[in-house]
mmCIF file with all atom_site columns, C-alpha atoms in Angstrom:
data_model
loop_
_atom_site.group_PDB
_atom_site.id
_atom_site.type_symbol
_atom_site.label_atom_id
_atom_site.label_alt_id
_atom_site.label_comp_id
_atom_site.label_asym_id
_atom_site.label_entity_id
_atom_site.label_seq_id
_atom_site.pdbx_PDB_ins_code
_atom_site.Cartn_x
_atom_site.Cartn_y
_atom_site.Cartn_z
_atom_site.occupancy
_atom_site.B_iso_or_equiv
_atom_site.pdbx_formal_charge
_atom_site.auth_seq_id
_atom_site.auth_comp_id
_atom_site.auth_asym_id
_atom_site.auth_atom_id
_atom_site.pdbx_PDB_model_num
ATOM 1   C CA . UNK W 1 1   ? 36.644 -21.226 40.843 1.00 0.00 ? 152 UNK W CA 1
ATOM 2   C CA . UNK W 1 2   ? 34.820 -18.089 41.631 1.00 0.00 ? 153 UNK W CA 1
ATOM 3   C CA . UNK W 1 3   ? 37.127 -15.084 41.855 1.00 0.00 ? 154 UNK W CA 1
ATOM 4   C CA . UNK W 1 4   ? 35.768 -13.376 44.608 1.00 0.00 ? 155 UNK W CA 1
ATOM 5   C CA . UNK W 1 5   ? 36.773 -9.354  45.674 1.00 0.00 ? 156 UNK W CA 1
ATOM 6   C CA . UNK W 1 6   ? 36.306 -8.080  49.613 1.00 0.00 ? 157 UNK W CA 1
ATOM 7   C CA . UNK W 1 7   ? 36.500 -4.276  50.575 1.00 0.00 ? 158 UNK W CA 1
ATOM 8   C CA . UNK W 1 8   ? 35.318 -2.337  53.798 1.00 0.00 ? 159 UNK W CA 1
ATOM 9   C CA . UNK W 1 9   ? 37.329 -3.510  56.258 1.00 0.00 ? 160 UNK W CA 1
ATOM 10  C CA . UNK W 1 10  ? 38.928 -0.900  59.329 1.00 0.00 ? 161 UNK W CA 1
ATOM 11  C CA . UNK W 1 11  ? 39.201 0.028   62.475 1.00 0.00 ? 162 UNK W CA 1
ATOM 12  C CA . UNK W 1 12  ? 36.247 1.278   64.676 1.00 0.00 ? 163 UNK W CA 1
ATOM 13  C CA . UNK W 1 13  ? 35.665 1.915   68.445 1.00 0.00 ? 164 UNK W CA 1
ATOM 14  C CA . UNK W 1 14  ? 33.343 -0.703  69.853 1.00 0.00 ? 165 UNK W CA 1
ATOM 15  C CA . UNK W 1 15  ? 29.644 0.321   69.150 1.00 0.00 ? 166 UNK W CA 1
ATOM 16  C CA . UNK W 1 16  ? 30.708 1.511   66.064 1.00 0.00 ? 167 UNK W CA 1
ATOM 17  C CA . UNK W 1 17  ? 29.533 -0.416  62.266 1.00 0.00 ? 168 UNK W CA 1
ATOM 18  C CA . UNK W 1 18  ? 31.263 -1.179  59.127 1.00 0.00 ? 169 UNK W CA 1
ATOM 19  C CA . UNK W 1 19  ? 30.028 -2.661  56.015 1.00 0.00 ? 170 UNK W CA 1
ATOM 20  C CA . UNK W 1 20  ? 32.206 -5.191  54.425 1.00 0.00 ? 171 UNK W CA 1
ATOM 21  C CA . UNK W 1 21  ? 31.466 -6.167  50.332 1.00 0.00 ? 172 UNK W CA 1
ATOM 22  C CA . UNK W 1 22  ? 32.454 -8.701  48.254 1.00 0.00 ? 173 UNK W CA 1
ATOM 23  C CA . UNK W 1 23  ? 32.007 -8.938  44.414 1.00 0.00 ? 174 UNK W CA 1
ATOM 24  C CA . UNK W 1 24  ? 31.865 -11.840 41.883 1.00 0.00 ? 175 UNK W CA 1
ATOM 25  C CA . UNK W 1 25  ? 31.670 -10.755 38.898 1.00 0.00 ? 176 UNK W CA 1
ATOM 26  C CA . UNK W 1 26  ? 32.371 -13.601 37.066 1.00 0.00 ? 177 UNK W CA 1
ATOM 27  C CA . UNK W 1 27  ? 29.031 -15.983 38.412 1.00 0.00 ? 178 UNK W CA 1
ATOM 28  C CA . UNK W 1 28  ? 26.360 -15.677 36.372 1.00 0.00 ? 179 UNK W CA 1
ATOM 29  C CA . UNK W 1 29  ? 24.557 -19.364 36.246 1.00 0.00 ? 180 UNK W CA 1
ATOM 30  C CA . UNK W 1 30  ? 21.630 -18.811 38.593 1.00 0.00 ? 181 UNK W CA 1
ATOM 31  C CA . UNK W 1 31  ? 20.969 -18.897 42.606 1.00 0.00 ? 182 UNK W CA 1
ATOM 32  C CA . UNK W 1 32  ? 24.200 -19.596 44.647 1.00 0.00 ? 183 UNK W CA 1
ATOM 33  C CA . UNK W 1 33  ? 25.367 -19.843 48.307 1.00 0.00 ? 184 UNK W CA 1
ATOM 34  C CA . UNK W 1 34  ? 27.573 -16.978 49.901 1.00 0.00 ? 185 UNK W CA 1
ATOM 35  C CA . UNK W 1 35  ? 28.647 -16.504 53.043 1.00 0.00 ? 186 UNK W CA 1
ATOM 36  C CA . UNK W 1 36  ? 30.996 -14.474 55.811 1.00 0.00 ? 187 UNK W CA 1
ATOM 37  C CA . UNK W 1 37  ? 33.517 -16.397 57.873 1.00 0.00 ? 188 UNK W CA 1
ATOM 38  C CA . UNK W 1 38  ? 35.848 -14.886 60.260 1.00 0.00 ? 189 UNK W CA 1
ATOM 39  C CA . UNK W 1 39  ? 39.008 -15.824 61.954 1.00 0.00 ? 190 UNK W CA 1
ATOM 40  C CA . UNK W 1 40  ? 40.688 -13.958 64.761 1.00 0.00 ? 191 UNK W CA 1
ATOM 41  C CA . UNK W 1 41  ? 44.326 -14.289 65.683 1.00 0.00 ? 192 UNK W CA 1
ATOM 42  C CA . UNK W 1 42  ? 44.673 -17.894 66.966 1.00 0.00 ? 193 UNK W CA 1
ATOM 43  C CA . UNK W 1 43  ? 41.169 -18.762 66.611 1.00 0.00 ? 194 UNK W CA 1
ATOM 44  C CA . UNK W 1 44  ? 39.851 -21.244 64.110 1.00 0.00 ? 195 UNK W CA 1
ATOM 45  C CA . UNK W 1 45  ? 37.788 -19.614 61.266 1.00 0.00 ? 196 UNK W CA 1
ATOM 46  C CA . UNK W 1 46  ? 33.870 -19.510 61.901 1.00 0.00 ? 197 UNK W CA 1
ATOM 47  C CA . UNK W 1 47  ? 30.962 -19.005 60.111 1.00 0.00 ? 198 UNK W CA 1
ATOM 48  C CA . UNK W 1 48  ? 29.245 -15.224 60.860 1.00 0.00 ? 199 UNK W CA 1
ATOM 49  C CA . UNK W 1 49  ? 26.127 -15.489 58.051 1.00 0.00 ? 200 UNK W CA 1
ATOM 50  C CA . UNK W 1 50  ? 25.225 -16.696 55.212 1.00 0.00 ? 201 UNK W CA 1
ATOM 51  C CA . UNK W 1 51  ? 22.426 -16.221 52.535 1.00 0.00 ? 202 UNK W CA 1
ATOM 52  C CA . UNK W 1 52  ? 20.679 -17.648 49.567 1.00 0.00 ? 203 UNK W CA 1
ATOM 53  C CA . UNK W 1 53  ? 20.401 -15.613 46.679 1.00 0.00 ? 204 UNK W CA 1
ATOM 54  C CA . UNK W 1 54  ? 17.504 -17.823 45.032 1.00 0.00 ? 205 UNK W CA 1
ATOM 55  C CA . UNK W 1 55  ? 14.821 -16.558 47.757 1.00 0.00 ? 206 UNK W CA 1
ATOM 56  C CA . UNK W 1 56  ? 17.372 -14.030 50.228 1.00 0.00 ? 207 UNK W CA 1
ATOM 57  C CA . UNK W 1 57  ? 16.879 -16.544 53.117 1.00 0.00 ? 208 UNK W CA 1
ATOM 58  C CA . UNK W 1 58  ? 19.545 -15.856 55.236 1.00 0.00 ? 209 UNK W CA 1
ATOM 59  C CA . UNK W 1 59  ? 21.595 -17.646 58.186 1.00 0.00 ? 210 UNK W CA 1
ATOM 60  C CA . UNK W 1 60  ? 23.686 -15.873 61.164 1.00 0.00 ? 211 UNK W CA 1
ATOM 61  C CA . UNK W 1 61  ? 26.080 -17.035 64.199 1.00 0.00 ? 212 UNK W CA 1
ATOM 62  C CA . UNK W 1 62  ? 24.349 -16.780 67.430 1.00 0.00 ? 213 UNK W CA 1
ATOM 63  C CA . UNK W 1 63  ? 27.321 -14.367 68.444 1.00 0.00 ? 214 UNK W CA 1
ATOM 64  C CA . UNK W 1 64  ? 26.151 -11.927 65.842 1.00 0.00 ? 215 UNK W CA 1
ATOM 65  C CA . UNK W 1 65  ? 22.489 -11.993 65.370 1.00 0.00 ? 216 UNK W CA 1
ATOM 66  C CA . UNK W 1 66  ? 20.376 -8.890  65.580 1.00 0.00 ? 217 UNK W CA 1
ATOM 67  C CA . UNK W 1 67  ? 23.982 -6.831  64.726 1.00 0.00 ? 218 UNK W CA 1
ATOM 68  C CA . UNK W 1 68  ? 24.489 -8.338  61.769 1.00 0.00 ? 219 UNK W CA 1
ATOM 69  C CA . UNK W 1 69  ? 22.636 -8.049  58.236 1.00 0.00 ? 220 UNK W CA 1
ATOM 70  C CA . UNK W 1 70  ? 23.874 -10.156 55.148 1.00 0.00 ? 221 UNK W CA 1
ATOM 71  C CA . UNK W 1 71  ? 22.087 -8.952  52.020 1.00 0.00 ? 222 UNK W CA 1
ATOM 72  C CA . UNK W 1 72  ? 22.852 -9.700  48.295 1.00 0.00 ? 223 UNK W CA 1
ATOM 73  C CA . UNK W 1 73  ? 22.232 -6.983  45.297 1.00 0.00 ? 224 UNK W CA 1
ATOM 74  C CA . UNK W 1 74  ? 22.278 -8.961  42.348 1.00 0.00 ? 225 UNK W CA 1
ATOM 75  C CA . UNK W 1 75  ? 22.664 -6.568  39.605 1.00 0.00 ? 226 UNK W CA 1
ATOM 76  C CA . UNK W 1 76  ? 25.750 -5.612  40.897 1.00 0.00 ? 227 UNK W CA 1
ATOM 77  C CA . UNK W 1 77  ? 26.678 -9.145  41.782 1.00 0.00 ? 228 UNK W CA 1
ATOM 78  C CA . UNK W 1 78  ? 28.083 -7.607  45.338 1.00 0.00 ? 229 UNK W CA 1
ATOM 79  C CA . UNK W 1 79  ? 27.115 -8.910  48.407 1.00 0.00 ? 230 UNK W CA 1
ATOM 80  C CA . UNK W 1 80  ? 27.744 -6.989  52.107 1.00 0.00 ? 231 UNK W CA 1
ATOM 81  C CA . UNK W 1 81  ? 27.520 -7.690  55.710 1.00 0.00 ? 232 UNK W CA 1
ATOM 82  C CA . UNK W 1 82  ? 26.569 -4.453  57.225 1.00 0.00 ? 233 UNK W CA 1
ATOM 83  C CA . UNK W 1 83  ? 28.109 -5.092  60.785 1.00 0.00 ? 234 UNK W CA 1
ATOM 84  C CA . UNK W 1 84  ? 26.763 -2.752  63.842 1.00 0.00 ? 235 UNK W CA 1
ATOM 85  C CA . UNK W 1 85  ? 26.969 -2.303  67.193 1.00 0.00 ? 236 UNK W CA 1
ATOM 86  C CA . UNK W 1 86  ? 30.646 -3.902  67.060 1.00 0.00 ? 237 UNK W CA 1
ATOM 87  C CA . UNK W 1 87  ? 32.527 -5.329  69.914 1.00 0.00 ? 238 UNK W CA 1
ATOM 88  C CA . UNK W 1 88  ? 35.963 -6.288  70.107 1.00 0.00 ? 239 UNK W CA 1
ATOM 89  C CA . UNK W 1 89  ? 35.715 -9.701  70.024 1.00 0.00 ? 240 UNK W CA 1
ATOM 90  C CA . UNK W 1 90  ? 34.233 -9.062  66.234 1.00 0.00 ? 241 UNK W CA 1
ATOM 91  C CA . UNK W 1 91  ? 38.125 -8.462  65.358 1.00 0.00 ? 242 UNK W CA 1
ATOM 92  C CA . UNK W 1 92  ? 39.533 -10.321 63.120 1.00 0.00 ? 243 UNK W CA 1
ATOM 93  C CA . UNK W 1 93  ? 40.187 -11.252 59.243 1.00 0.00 ? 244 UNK W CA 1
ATOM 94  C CA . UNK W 1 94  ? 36.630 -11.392 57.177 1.00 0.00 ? 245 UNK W CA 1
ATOM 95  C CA . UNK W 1 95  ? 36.688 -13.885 54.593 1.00 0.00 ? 246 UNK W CA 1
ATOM 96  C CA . UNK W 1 96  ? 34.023 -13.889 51.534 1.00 0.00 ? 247 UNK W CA 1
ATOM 97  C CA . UNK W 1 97  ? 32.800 -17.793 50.458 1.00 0.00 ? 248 UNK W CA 1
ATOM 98  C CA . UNK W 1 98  ? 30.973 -18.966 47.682 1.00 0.00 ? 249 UNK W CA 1
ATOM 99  C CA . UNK W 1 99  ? 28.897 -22.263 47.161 1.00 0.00 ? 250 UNK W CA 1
ATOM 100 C CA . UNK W 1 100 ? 27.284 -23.042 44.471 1.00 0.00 ? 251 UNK W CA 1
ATOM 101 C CA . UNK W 1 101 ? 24.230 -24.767 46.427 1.00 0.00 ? 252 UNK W CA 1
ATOM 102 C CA . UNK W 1 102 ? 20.656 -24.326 45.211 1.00 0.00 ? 253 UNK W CA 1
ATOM 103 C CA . UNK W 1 103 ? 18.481 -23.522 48.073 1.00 0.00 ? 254 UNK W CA 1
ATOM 104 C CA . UNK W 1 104 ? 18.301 -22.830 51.660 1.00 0.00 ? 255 UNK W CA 1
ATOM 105 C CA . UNK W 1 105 ? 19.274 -26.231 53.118 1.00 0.00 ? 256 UNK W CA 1
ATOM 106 C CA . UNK W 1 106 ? 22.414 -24.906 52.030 1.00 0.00 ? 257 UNK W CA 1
ATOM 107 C CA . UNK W 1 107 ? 23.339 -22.397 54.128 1.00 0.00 ? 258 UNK W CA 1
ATOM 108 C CA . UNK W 1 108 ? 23.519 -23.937 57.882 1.00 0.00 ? 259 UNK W CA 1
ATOM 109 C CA . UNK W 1 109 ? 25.706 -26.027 57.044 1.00 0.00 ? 260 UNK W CA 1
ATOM 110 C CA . UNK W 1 110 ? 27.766 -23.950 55.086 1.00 0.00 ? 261 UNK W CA 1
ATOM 111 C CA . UNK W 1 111 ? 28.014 -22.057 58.289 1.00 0.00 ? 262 UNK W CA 1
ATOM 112 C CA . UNK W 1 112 ? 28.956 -24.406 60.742 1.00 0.00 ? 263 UNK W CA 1
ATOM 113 C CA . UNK W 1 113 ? 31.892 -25.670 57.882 1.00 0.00 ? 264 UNK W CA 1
ATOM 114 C CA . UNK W 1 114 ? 29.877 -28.934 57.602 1.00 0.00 ? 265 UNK W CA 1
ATOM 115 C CA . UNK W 1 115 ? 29.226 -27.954 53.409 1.00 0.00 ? 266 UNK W CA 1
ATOM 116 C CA . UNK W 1 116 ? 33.127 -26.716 52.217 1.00 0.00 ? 267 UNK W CA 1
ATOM 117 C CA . UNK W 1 117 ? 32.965 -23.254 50.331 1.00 0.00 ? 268 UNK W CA 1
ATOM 118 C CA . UNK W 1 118 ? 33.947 -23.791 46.773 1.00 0.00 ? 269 UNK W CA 1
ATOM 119 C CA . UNK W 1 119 ? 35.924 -19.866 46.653 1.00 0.00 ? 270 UNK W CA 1
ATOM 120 C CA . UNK W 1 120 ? 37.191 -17.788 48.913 1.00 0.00 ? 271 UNK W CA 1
ATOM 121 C CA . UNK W 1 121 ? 37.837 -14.509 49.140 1.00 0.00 ? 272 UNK W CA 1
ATOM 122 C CA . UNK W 1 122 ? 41.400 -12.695 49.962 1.00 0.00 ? 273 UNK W CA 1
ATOM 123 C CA . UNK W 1 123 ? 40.083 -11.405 53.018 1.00 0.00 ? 274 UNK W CA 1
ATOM 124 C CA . UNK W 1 124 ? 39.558 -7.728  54.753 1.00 0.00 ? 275 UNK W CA 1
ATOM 125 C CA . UNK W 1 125 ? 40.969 -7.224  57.940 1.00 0.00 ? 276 UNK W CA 1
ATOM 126 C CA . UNK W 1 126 ? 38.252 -5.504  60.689 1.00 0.00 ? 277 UNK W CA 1
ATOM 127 C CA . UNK W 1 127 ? 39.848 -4.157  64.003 1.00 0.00 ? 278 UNK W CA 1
ATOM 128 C CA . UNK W 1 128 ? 37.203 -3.163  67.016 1.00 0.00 ? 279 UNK W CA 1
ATOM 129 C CA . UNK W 1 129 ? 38.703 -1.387  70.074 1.00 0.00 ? 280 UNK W CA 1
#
C-alpha cells in the first residue's frame, strides 16, 4: 500500500483552472503508474489521465484532452493535473491512483479500470459552476 496525499481541490466558475496534487512519499523502487479518476454525484468513477513516470508518456479521457495536463516531478515525488478551461460537468470528487506497472502499456488500461489501481488517494473535491 502506497499512502497517497491529494490537495488543490475548489470551486471555480466554468473557464476557470485548478491544479490538483498528490504526493507519495513513501515509493521509492523505480518507474510506477499514477493516475486521476473522477466520480461525480451518481456517476460511476472514470479515468481522466494517467502517466508513466519511467519515460512521462502520458494518457487522457477524450472528455478532457487538450484541457488537461498530467505531469510528474519526481524529486518531490508529487504529481498534478493542472485542469483548465473547466466546465461543469468536470465537478466532482478527484481521486489520486497508484500502480506499480513498468511501462506505458500500463496506463490505458489503467484508465479505462481494465488494470485495478493498487492505492488510492482520499480524494479532493472540485466544484465548476
Amino acid at each position: 500500500h502506497v499512502q497517497l496525499v491529494e490537495s488543490g481541490g475548489g470551486s471555480v466558475q466554468a473557464g476557470g483552472a485548478l491544479r490538483l496534487s498528490c504526493a507519495h512519499p513513501g515509493y521509492t523502487c523505480g518507474s510506477y503508474c499514477m493516475g486521476w479518476f473522477r466520480q461525480a454525484p451518481g456517476k460511476e468513477r472514470e479515468g481522466v489521465a494517467a502517466i508513466y513516470t519511467g519515460g512521462g508518456h502520458t494518457e487522457y479521457a477524450d472528455s478532457v484532452k487538450g484541457r488537461f495536463i498530467i505531469s510528474q516531478e519526481s524529486a518531490k515525488k508529487t504529481m498534478y493535473l493542472q485542469m483548465n478551461a473547466l466546465k461543469p460537468e468536470d465537478t466532482g470528487m478527484y481521486y489520486c491512483c497508484f500502480h506499480g506497472g513498468k511501462g506505458e502499456p500500463w496506463l490505458r488500461p489503467l484508465l479505462t479500470g481494465t488494470v485495478k489501481c493498487d492505492s488510492w488517494g482520499q480524494g479532493t473535491q472540485v466544484t465548476v459552476s
